[in-house]
PDB file of C-alpha atoms and ligand atoms in Angstrom:
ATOM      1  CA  UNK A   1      -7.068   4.921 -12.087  1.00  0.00           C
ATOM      2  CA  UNK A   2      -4.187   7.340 -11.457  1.00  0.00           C
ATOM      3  CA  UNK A   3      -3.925   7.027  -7.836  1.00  0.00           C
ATOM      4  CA  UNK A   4      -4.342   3.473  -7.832  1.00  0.00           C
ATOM      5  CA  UNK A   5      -1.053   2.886  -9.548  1.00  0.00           C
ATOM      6  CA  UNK A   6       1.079   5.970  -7.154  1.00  0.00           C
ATOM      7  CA  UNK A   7      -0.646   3.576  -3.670  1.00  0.00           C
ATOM      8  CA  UNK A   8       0.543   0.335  -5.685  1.00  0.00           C
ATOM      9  CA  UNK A   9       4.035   2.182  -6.136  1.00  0.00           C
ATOM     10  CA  UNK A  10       4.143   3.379  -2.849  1.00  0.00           C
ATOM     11  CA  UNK A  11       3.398  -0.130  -1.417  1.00  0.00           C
ATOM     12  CA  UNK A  12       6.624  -1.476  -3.896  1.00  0.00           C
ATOM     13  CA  UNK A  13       8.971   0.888  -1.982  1.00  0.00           C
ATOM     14  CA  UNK A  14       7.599   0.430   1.891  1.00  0.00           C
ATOM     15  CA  UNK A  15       8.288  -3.121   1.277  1.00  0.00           C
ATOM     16  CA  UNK A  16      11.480  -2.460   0.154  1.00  0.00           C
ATOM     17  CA  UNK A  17      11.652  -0.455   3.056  1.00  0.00           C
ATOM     18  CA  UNK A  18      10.896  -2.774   5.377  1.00  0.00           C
ATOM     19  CA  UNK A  19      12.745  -5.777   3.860  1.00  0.00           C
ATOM     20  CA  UNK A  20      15.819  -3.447   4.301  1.00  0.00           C
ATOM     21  CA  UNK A  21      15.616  -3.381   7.965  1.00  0.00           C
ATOM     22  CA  UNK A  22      14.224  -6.478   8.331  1.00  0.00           C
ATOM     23  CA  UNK A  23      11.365  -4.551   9.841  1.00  0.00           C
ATOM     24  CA  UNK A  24       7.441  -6.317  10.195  1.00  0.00           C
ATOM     25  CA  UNK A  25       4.842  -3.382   9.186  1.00  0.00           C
ATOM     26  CA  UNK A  26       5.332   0.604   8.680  1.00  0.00           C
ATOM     27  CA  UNK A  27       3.663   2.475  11.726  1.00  0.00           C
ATOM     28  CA  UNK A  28       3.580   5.868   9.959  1.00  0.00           C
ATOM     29  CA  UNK A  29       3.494   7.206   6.559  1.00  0.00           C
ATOM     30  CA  UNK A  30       4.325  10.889   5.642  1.00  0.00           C
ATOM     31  CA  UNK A  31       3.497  11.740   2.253  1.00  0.00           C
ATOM     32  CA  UNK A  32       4.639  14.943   0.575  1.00  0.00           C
ATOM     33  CA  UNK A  33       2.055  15.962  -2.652  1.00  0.00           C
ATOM     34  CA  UNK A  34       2.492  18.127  -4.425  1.00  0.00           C
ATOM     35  CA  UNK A  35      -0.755  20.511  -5.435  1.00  0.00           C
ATOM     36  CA  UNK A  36      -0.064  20.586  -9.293  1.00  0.00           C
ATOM     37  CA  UNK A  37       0.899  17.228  -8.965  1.00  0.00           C
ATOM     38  CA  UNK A  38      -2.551  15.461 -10.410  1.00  0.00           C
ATOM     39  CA  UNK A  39      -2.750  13.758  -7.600  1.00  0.00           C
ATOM     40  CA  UNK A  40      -5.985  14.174  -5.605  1.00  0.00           C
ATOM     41  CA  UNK A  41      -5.622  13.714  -2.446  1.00  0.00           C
ATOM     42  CA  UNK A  42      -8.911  12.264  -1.565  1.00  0.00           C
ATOM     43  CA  UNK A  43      -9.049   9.508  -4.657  1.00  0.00           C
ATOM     44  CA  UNK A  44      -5.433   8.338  -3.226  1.00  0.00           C
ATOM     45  CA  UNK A  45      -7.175   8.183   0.210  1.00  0.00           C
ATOM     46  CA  UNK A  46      -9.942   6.344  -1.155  1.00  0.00           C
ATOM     47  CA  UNK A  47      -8.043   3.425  -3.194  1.00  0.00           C
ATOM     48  CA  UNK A  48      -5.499   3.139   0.323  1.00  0.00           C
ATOM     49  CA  UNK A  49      -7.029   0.955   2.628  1.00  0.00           C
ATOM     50  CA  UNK A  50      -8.434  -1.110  -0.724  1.00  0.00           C
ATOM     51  CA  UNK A  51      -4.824  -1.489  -1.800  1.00  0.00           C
ATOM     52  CA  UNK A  52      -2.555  -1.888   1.394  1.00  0.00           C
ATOM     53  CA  UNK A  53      -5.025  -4.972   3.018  1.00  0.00           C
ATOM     54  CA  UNK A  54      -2.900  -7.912   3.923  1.00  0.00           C
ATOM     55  CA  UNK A  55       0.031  -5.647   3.162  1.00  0.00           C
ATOM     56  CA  UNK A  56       2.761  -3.606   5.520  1.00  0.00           C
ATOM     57  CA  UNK A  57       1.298  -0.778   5.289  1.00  0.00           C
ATOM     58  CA  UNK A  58      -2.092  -2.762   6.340  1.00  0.00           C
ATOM     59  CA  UNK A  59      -2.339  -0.681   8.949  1.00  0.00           C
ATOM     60  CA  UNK A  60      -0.497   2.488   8.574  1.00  0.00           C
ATOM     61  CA  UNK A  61      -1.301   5.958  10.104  1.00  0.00           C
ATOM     62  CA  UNK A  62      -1.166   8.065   6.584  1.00  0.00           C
ATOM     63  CA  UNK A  63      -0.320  11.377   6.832  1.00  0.00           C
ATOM     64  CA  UNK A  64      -0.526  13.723   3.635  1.00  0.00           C
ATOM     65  CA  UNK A  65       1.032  17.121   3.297  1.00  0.00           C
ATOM     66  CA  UNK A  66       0.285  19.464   0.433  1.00  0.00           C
ATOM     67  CA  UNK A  67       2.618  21.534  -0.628  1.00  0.00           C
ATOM     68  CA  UNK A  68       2.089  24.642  -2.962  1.00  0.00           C
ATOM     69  CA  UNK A  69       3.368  25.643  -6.163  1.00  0.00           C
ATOM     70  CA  UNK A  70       5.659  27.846  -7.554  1.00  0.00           C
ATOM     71  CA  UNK A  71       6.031  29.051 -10.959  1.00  0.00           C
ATOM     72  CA  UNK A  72       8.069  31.570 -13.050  1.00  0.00           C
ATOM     73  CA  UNK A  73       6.372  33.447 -15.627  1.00  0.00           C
ATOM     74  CA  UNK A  74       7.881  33.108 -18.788  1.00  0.00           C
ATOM     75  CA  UNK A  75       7.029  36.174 -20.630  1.00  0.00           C
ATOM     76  CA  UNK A  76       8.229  38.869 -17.835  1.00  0.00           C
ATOM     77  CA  UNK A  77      10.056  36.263 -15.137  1.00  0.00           C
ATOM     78  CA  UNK A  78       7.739  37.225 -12.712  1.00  0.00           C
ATOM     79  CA  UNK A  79       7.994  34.497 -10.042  1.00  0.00           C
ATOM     80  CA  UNK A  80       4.495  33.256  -8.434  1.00  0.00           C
ATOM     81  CA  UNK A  81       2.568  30.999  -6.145  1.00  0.00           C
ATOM     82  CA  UNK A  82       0.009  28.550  -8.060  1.00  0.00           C
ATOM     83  CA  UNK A  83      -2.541  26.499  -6.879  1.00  0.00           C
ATOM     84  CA  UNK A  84      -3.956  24.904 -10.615  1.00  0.00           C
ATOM     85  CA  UNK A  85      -1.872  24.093 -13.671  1.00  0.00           C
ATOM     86  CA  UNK A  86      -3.697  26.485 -15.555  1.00  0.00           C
ATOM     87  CA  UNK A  87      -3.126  29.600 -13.518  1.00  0.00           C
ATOM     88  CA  UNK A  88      -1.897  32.550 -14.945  1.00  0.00           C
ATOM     89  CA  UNK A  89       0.584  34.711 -14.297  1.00  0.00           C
ATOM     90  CA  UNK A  90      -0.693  37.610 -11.629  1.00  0.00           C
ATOM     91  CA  UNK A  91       1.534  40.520 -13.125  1.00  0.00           C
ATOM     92  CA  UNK A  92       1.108  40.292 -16.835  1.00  0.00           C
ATOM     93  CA  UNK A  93      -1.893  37.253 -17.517  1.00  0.00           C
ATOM     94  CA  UNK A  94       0.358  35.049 -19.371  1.00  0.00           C
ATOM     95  CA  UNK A  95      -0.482  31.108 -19.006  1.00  0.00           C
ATOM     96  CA  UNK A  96       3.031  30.485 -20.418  1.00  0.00           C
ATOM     97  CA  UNK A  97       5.198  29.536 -17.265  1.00  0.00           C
ATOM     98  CA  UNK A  98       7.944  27.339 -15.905  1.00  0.00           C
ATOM     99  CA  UNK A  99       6.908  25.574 -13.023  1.00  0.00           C
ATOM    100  CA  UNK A 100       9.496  25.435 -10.479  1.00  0.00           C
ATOM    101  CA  UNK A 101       7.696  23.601  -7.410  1.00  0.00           C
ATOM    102  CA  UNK A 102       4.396  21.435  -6.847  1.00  0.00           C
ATOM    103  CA  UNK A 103       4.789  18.746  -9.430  1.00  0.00           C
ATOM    104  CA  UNK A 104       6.314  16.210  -6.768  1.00  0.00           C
ATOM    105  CA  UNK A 105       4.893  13.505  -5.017  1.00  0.00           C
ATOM    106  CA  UNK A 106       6.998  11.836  -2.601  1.00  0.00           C
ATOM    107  CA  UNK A 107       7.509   9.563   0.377  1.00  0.00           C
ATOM    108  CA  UNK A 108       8.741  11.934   3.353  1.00  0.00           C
ATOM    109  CA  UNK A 109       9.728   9.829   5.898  1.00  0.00           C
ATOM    110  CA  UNK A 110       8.404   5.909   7.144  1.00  0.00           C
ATOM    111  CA  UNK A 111       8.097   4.463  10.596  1.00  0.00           C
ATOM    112  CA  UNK A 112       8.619   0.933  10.591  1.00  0.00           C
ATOM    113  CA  UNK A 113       8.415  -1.510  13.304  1.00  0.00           C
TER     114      UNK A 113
HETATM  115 ZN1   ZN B 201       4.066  37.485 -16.373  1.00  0.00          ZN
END
């Protein structure tokens, strides 16, 4: 599964992280996502507590923000907000587009301890 392997990756750099500072566990998590990413939100939710047992992020508050996207159509440059891959553009239908924002998933910020 998909999210399976972004929690296991996630997991690699908190305890990196946390080996950095010396640090015991991460409090807090802040995840950007982004919402053309492909990464549901709820299947990455759902693999998290399965994959971070015995771990430092064990018990870690997980917070998950979901950002929009924004694309640029590439037939008359309109510039637009998108919510699916497949949208199309608002002004003149095309699906051909450059996507400019929403494809990232990130790590925000960590609070270890
Ligand atoms: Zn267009």
């Amino acid at each position: 599964m998909h999210e399976l392997s972004i929690a296991t990756s996630i997991l690699k750099t908190a305890e990196e992280e946390v080996a950095k500072v010396k640090g015991r566990s991460v409090s807090e998590i802040f995840l950007e996502i982004g919402k053309i990413s492909g990464v549901e939100v709820s299947s990455l939710e759902f693999v998290w507590d399965m994959c971070m047992k015995n771990s430092v992020l064990e018990r870690t508050e997980l917070h998950i923000c979901e950002t929009g996207g924004l694309a640029k159509c590439a037939e008359c440059g309109e510039g637009f907000k998108i919510e699916k891959m497949f949208d199309f553009c608002p002004k003149c239908h095309s699906p051909f587009k450059e996507i400019l924002a929403g494809k990232e998933m990130k790590i925000k910020k960590m609070i270890i301890t």
